[in-house]
Amino acid sequence: MDKWTELTITTEYDKWIFLEKELYNHGFYSFELIDPRMDQIDNREGRWDFFDEDIFNDVYDGITVKLYSQEDFNEFEDLLQTIYEEDLGDANLTEIDDEDWKNNWKSFYSTMEIGNKFTIKPTWEEYSNVDNRHVIEIDPGMAFGTGGHETTKMCLEHLEKYLKPGDDVLDIGSGSGILAIASKFLGADVVIGTDLDEKAVEIAKENANLNNVEVEFIVSNLFSNVKNTADIIVSNIVAEVLVLLLEDIDKYLKPGGYFISSGIIEERAKLVEDALIKNNFEIIEKTIDNQWVSIVGRLKDA
Ligand SMILES: C[S@@+](CC[C@H](N)C(=O)[O-])C[C@H]1O[C@@H](n2cnc3c(N)ncnc32)[C@H](O)[C@@H]1O
């Protein structure tokens, strides 16, 4: 039976935003989050229904994060050092088997309705599609993007609003492939997803097959291996990386095309807004959800 190394980190509420930033800086985009305040933060029907209430019993009164590695604990070494040096919480490593790993995820993740058109569900759940939604099946794995994160949700909502059938789409930093797959469900023509992480690209390909959509996923550092142009570019990466991406975007985004961005924490939003304006965009929309920002820009025609 496969073994997993489970890293559990507990931290105080006011340190969470810094810890989350460090998780991303160290390349950990997929993790379980136990936040006892979660049901109070956002109780909108159909949005936060993926927590098993039992997990709130006897949990730490702060934030608990669980990460998994199928390699060994060395993968966590740099992250652990940062946590200790910056006093970001307490960490504990244990070994678990495959069955426990699956069951852990199952108590965290269930069907979510997002926006007016999408439902994201794990393969193991039944869903009665009474509203004729686009049902995307994604199981949690080692890639970010199961729909539960604010940034992914805002990108899905913006895709729903700005994507027209027949549009070509580039998803830069595709993770699980959720945004690229969603674009296909909305009627996009050519969709290409890119990720720096080979493992994420493999998982995204599997997810496209699972959902019977045709998307090309490639390993690429931002646009380094991209040859196509698109009507919509969507990217959910951190602000500093989005600023770099914007320097080259006019070679890949058609004039009048939309750039849907997220992954931006509130205090970095201005960085991205300034970069959009510098690179000939008009800012069309900015949404904020629980300190995370998503910005939509339109590339001016000339
Ligand atoms: C926050 S996740 C977003 C995943 C998914 N698109 C979503 O919205 O849920 C960011 C992804 O960007 C990838 N990434 C980070 N830097 C990148 C870069 N320079 N080029 C391509 N992908 C990158 C990470 O590996 C990760 O899978």
Short mmCIF file of C-alpha atoms and ligand atoms in Angstrom, two decimals:
data_model
loop_
_atom_site.label_atom_id
_atom_site.label_comp_id
_atom_site.label_asym_id
_atom_site.label_seq_id
_atom_site.Cartn_x
_atom_site.Cartn_y
_atom_site.Cartn_z
CA MET A 1 0.00 0.00 0.00
CA ASP A 2 1.26 3.50 -0.86
CA LYS A 3 2.50 5.64 2.00
CA TRP A 4 2.11 9.38 2.40
CA THR A 5 3.91 11.86 4.60
CA GLU A 6 1.36 14.13 6.24
CA LEU A 7 2.51 17.55 7.46
CA THR A 8 0.12 19.23 9.90
CA ILE A 9 0.67 22.91 10.65
CA THR A 10 -1.33 24.81 13.25
CA THR A 11 -1.21 28.58 13.35
CA GLU A 12 -3.02 31.60 14.79
CA TYR A 13 -5.59 33.43 12.68
CA ASP A 14 -3.48 36.55 12.17
CA LYS A 15 -0.51 34.52 10.92
CA TRP A 16 -2.49 32.53 8.36
CA ILE A 17 -2.16 34.99 5.47
CA PHE A 18 1.65 34.94 5.88
CA LEU A 19 1.76 31.15 6.16
CA GLU A 20 -0.44 30.78 3.09
CA LYS A 21 1.93 33.04 1.12
CA GLU A 22 4.88 30.84 2.18
CA LEU A 23 3.03 27.67 1.16
CA TYR A 24 2.67 29.10 -2.36
CA ASN A 25 6.26 30.42 -2.37
CA HIS A 26 7.43 26.87 -1.64
CA GLY A 27 5.24 25.40 -4.39
CA PHE A 28 2.53 23.89 -2.18
CA TYR A 29 -0.75 24.78 -3.85
CA SER A 30 -2.89 21.89 -2.69
CA PHE A 31 -3.70 21.47 0.98
CA GLU A 32 -6.54 20.86 3.38
CA LEU A 33 -7.55 23.81 5.51
CA ILE A 34 -9.44 23.53 8.80
CA ASP A 35 -10.75 26.91 9.88
CA PRO A 36 -13.36 26.75 12.66
CA ARG A 37 -14.64 30.19 11.58
CA MET A 38 -15.30 29.01 8.05
CA ASP A 39 -19.05 28.46 8.44
CA GLN A 40 -19.37 31.99 9.84
CA ILE A 41 -17.27 33.61 7.11
CA ASP A 42 -19.46 32.67 4.21
CA ASN A 43 -22.68 30.84 4.62
CA ARG A 44 -24.10 31.61 1.20
CA GLU A 45 -26.15 28.65 0.12
CA GLY A 46 -24.31 26.23 -2.09
CA ARG A 47 -20.91 27.84 -1.67
CA TRP A 48 -19.32 26.49 1.47
CA ASP A 49 -20.83 23.08 1.78
CA PHE A 50 -17.67 21.07 1.68
CA PHE A 51 -16.92 20.67 5.35
CA ASP A 52 -18.01 17.76 7.41
CA GLU A 53 -19.27 19.40 10.63
CA ASP A 54 -17.62 16.65 12.72
CA ILE A 55 -14.19 17.95 11.92
CA PHE A 56 -14.91 21.06 14.01
CA ASN A 57 -15.09 18.96 17.17
CA ASP A 58 -11.86 19.13 19.15
CA VAL A 59 -9.97 21.07 16.52
CA TYR A 60 -7.38 23.68 17.25
CA ASP A 61 -8.90 27.14 17.74
CA GLY A 62 -6.95 28.70 14.90
CA ILE A 63 -6.02 27.47 11.48
CA THR A 64 -4.89 23.91 10.79
CA VAL A 65 -3.36 23.03 7.44
CA LYS A 66 -2.53 19.54 6.17
CA LEU A 67 -0.17 18.85 3.29
CA TYR A 68 0.75 15.52 1.79
CA SER A 69 3.80 14.21 0.00
CA GLN A 70 4.17 10.87 -1.71
CA GLU A 71 7.91 11.29 -1.77
CA ASP A 72 9.37 11.81 1.69
CA PHE A 73 9.55 14.49 4.32
CA ASN A 74 12.58 16.11 2.60
CA GLU A 75 10.10 17.78 0.28
CA PHE A 76 8.91 19.81 3.28
CA GLU A 77 12.36 20.72 4.57
CA ASP A 78 12.64 24.30 3.20
CA LEU A 79 9.06 25.06 4.15
CA LEU A 80 9.62 23.80 7.70
CA GLN A 81 12.70 25.97 8.03
CA THR A 82 10.74 29.07 6.97
CA ILE A 83 7.92 28.23 9.40
CA TYR A 84 10.37 28.02 12.28
CA GLU A 85 12.48 31.04 11.29
CA GLU A 86 9.44 33.29 10.77
CA ASP A 87 7.44 31.84 13.67
CA LEU A 88 4.48 30.98 11.46
CA GLY A 89 3.11 28.06 13.51
CA ASP A 90 3.74 24.57 14.87
CA ALA A 91 4.43 21.68 12.53
CA ASN A 92 4.13 17.92 12.93
CA LEU A 93 5.05 15.13 10.49
CA THR A 94 3.40 11.69 10.39
CA GLU A 95 3.24 8.80 7.95
CA ILE A 96 -0.19 7.64 6.74
CA ASP A 97 -1.35 5.08 4.18
CA ASP A 98 -3.31 5.60 0.97
CA GLU A 99 -6.69 4.71 2.45
CA ASP A 100 -6.34 7.31 5.24
CA TRP A 101 -5.24 9.91 2.71
CA LYS A 102 -8.38 9.32 0.62
CA ASN A 103 -10.65 9.37 3.67
CA ASN A 104 -9.09 12.60 4.93
CA TRP A 105 -9.85 14.31 1.64
CA LYS A 106 -13.36 12.92 1.62
CA SER A 107 -14.21 14.66 4.89
CA PHE A 108 -12.99 17.97 3.47
CA TYR A 109 -14.25 18.10 -0.01
CA SER A 110 -17.69 17.71 -1.49
CA THR A 111 -19.83 19.12 -4.27
CA MET A 112 -19.83 22.91 -4.72
CA GLU A 113 -22.05 25.07 -6.90
CA ILE A 114 -20.07 28.04 -8.21
CA GLY A 115 -21.47 31.04 -10.07
CA ASN A 116 -24.66 30.51 -12.07
CA LYS A 117 -23.37 27.75 -14.29
CA PHE A 118 -20.83 25.49 -12.59
CA THR A 119 -20.91 22.60 -10.19
CA ILE A 120 -17.58 21.11 -9.16
CA LYS A 121 -17.81 17.64 -7.69
CA PRO A 122 -15.55 14.81 -6.64
CA THR A 123 -16.07 11.56 -8.56
CA TRP A 124 -17.33 9.73 -5.48
CA GLU A 125 -20.43 11.95 -4.95
CA GLU A 126 -23.84 11.84 -6.61
CA TYR A 127 -25.31 15.13 -7.84
CA SER A 128 -28.80 15.82 -9.07
CA ASN A 129 -28.35 18.45 -11.78
CA VAL A 130 -31.76 20.14 -11.59
CA ASP A 131 -30.49 23.55 -12.85
CA ASN A 132 -28.72 22.12 -15.87
CA ARG A 133 -25.30 23.25 -14.67
CA HIS A 134 -21.92 22.37 -16.18
CA VAL A 135 -20.79 19.60 -13.86
CA ILE A 136 -17.00 19.33 -13.68
CA GLU A 137 -15.54 16.31 -11.92
CA ILE A 138 -12.27 16.99 -10.11
CA ASP A 139 -10.82 14.84 -7.34
CA PRO A 140 -8.40 16.48 -4.95
CA GLY A 141 -4.85 15.51 -5.69
CA MET A 142 -1.43 17.04 -5.70
CA ALA A 143 -2.43 20.01 -7.91
CA PHE A 144 -4.15 23.22 -6.85
CA GLY A 145 -7.64 23.84 -8.16
CA THR A 146 -10.54 21.91 -6.73
CA GLY A 147 -12.80 24.94 -6.79
CA GLY A 148 -12.85 25.57 -3.04
CA HIS A 149 -10.35 28.42 -3.06
CA GLU A 150 -11.65 31.98 -3.39
CA THR A 151 -9.26 32.72 -6.27
CA THR A 152 -10.41 29.75 -8.35
CA LYS A 153 -14.06 30.60 -7.69
CA MET A 154 -13.66 34.21 -8.79
CA CYS A 155 -11.87 33.09 -11.99
CA LEU A 156 -14.72 30.66 -12.74
CA GLU A 157 -17.28 33.43 -12.18
CA HIS A 158 -15.38 35.77 -14.50
CA LEU A 159 -14.98 33.11 -17.19
CA GLU A 160 -18.73 32.58 -17.02
CA LYS A 161 -19.24 36.30 -17.60
CA TYR A 162 -16.62 37.13 -20.25
CA LEU A 163 -16.06 33.98 -22.30
CA LYS A 164 -18.05 33.75 -25.56
CA PRO A 165 -18.55 30.46 -27.40
CA GLY A 166 -15.79 30.03 -29.98
CA ASP A 167 -13.20 32.02 -27.99
CA ASP A 168 -9.65 30.67 -27.76
CA VAL A 169 -8.35 30.50 -24.18
CA LEU A 170 -4.95 30.26 -22.50
CA ASP A 171 -4.87 29.17 -18.85
CA ILE A 172 -1.45 30.08 -17.45
CA GLY A 173 -0.70 28.20 -14.22
CA SER A 174 -3.41 25.64 -14.88
CA GLY A 175 -2.84 23.45 -11.76
CA SER A 176 -5.59 20.79 -11.77
CA GLY A 177 -6.79 22.21 -15.12
CA ILE A 178 -10.10 23.36 -13.65
CA LEU A 179 -10.22 26.74 -15.43
CA ALA A 180 -9.20 25.32 -18.81
CA ILE A 181 -11.78 22.53 -18.47
CA ALA A 182 -14.44 25.06 -17.41
CA SER A 183 -13.61 27.15 -20.51
CA LYS A 184 -14.35 24.16 -22.73
CA PHE A 185 -17.67 23.62 -20.94
CA LEU A 186 -18.53 27.26 -21.74
CA GLY A 187 -17.99 26.62 -25.46
CA ALA A 188 -14.38 27.77 -25.96
CA ASP A 189 -12.66 26.56 -29.12
CA VAL A 190 -8.91 26.01 -28.65
CA VAL A 191 -7.91 25.84 -24.99
CA ILE A 192 -4.31 25.50 -23.81
CA GLY A 193 -3.24 25.16 -20.18
CA THR A 194 0.32 25.62 -19.01
CA ASP A 195 2.06 24.89 -15.74
CA LEU A 196 5.62 25.02 -14.51
CA ASP A 197 5.02 21.84 -12.55
CA GLU A 198 5.16 18.59 -14.57
CA LYS A 199 3.05 16.76 -11.98
CA ALA A 200 0.29 19.36 -12.29
CA VAL A 201 0.32 18.98 -16.10
CA GLU A 202 -0.13 15.21 -15.76
CA ILE A 203 -3.02 15.65 -13.32
CA ALA A 204 -4.64 18.27 -15.57
CA LYS A 205 -4.47 15.87 -18.54
CA GLU A 206 -6.17 13.17 -16.46
CA ASN A 207 -8.86 15.64 -15.39
CA ALA A 208 -9.52 16.67 -19.02
CA ASN A 209 -9.99 12.99 -19.92
CA LEU A 210 -12.24 12.44 -16.93
CA ASN A 211 -14.46 15.31 -18.13
CA ASN A 212 -14.31 14.32 -21.82
CA VAL A 213 -12.96 17.66 -23.02
CA GLU A 214 -10.12 18.37 -25.39
CA VAL A 215 -7.53 20.67 -23.81
CA GLU A 216 -3.81 20.70 -24.49
CA PHE A 217 -1.78 20.94 -21.28
CA ILE A 218 1.91 21.75 -21.59
CA VAL A 219 4.82 22.37 -19.25
CA SER A 220 5.78 26.01 -19.66
CA ASN A 221 7.20 28.82 -17.58
CA LEU A 222 4.48 31.39 -18.24
CA PHE A 223 4.51 31.81 -22.06
CA SER A 224 7.89 30.15 -22.71
CA ASN A 225 6.40 27.20 -24.70
CA VAL A 226 3.21 28.89 -25.91
CA LYS A 227 2.76 29.49 -29.64
CA ASN A 228 -0.95 30.43 -29.81
CA THR A 229 -2.87 33.63 -29.35
CA ALA A 230 -6.12 33.81 -27.39
CA ASP A 231 -9.26 35.88 -26.86
CA ILE A 232 -9.07 35.23 -23.12
CA ILE A 233 -6.06 34.60 -20.91
CA VAL A 234 -6.82 33.46 -17.38
CA SER A 235 -4.13 33.18 -14.73
CA ASN A 236 -4.42 32.48 -11.04
CA ILE A 237 -0.84 32.92 -9.77
CA VAL A 238 0.68 35.33 -7.24
CA ALA A 239 0.79 39.09 -7.97
CA GLU A 240 4.54 39.31 -8.64
CA VAL A 241 4.32 36.55 -11.28
CA LEU A 242 1.27 38.18 -12.89
CA VAL A 243 3.30 41.38 -13.26
CA LEU A 244 6.00 39.42 -15.16
CA LEU A 245 3.37 37.73 -17.31
CA LEU A 246 1.86 41.11 -18.24
CA GLU A 247 5.16 42.25 -19.76
CA ASP A 248 4.75 39.71 -22.61
CA ILE A 249 1.01 39.31 -22.77
CA ASP A 250 0.42 41.46 -25.87
CA LYS A 251 2.11 38.76 -28.00
CA TYR A 252 -0.47 36.19 -26.88
CA LEU A 253 -3.69 38.11 -26.19
CA LYS A 254 -5.66 39.42 -29.17
CA PRO A 255 -6.51 43.15 -29.13
CA GLY A 256 -9.77 43.64 -27.27
CA GLY A 257 -9.18 40.36 -25.40
CA TYR A 258 -9.71 39.85 -21.69
CA PHE A 259 -7.14 39.00 -19.03
CA ILE A 260 -8.74 37.37 -15.98
CA SER A 261 -6.31 37.32 -13.06
CA SER A 262 -6.35 36.17 -9.47
CA GLY A 263 -4.06 34.78 -6.80
CA ILE A 264 -3.60 38.36 -5.60
CA ILE A 265 -3.72 39.25 -1.92
CA GLU A 266 -5.39 42.59 -1.23
CA GLU A 267 -2.23 44.50 -0.37
CA ARG A 268 -0.62 43.48 -3.71
CA ALA A 269 -3.61 44.39 -5.92
CA LYS A 270 -2.13 47.76 -6.82
CA LEU A 271 0.97 46.05 -8.27
CA VAL A 272 -1.22 44.19 -10.76
CA GLU A 273 -3.46 47.20 -11.48
CA ASP A 274 -0.40 49.37 -12.26
CA ALA A 275 1.05 46.65 -14.51
CA LEU A 276 -2.26 46.35 -16.36
CA ILE A 277 -2.38 50.08 -17.05
CA LYS A 278 1.31 50.18 -18.06
CA ASN A 279 0.68 47.34 -20.54
CA ASN A 280 -2.25 49.01 -22.29
CA PHE A 281 -5.19 47.47 -20.46
CA GLU A 282 -8.36 49.07 -19.18
CA ILE A 283 -9.49 47.63 -15.86
CA ILE A 284 -13.00 46.25 -16.31
CA GLU A 285 -13.76 44.65 -12.97
CA LYS A 286 -12.21 43.92 -9.59
CA THR A 287 -13.74 41.50 -7.10
CA ILE A 288 -12.61 40.68 -3.57
CA ASP A 289 -13.40 37.58 -1.55
CA ASN A 290 -11.95 37.09 1.91
CA GLN A 291 -8.81 39.22 1.21
CA TRP A 292 -8.23 37.63 -2.20
CA VAL A 293 -8.57 39.78 -5.31
CA SER A 294 -9.46 39.00 -8.90
CA ILE A 295 -9.00 41.63 -11.61
CA VAL A 296 -10.33 41.57 -15.16
CA GLY A 297 -8.58 43.76 -17.73
CA ARG A 298 -9.30 44.35 -21.43
CA LEU A 299 -6.40 44.87 -23.82
CA LYS A 300 -7.05 48.12 -25.70
CA ASP A 301 -7.40 47.81 -29.46
CA ALA A 302 -4.36 49.95 -30.28
C1 LIG B 1 -2.87 28.93 -7.45
S1 LIG B 1 -2.56 27.64 -8.57
C2 LIG B 1 -3.91 27.86 -9.71
C3 LIG B 1 -4.47 26.58 -10.26
C4 LIG B 1 -5.76 26.72 -11.07
N1 LIG B 1 -5.54 27.49 -12.27
C5 LIG B 1 -6.85 27.38 -10.25
O1 LIG B 1 -7.23 28.51 -10.54
O2 LIG B 1 -7.34 26.76 -9.28
C6 LIG B 1 -1.18 28.30 -9.45
C7 LIG B 1 -0.52 27.35 -10.41
O3 LIG B 1 0.45 28.09 -11.15
C8 LIG B 1 1.59 27.32 -11.36
N2 LIG B 1 2.70 28.25 -11.60
C9 LIG B 1 3.39 28.99 -10.70
N3 LIG B 1 4.33 29.73 -11.34
C10 LIG B 1 4.22 29.45 -12.68
C11 LIG B 1 4.90 29.90 -13.86
N4 LIG B 1 5.91 30.77 -13.78
N5 LIG B 1 4.53 29.40 -15.06
C12 LIG B 1 3.51 28.48 -15.13
N6 LIG B 1 2.84 28.03 -14.05
C13 LIG B 1 3.18 28.50 -12.85
C14 LIG B 1 1.71 26.47 -10.10
O4 LIG B 1 2.47 25.30 -10.32
C15 LIG B 1 0.24 26.19 -9.78
O5 LIG B 1 -0.19 24.97 -10.35
#
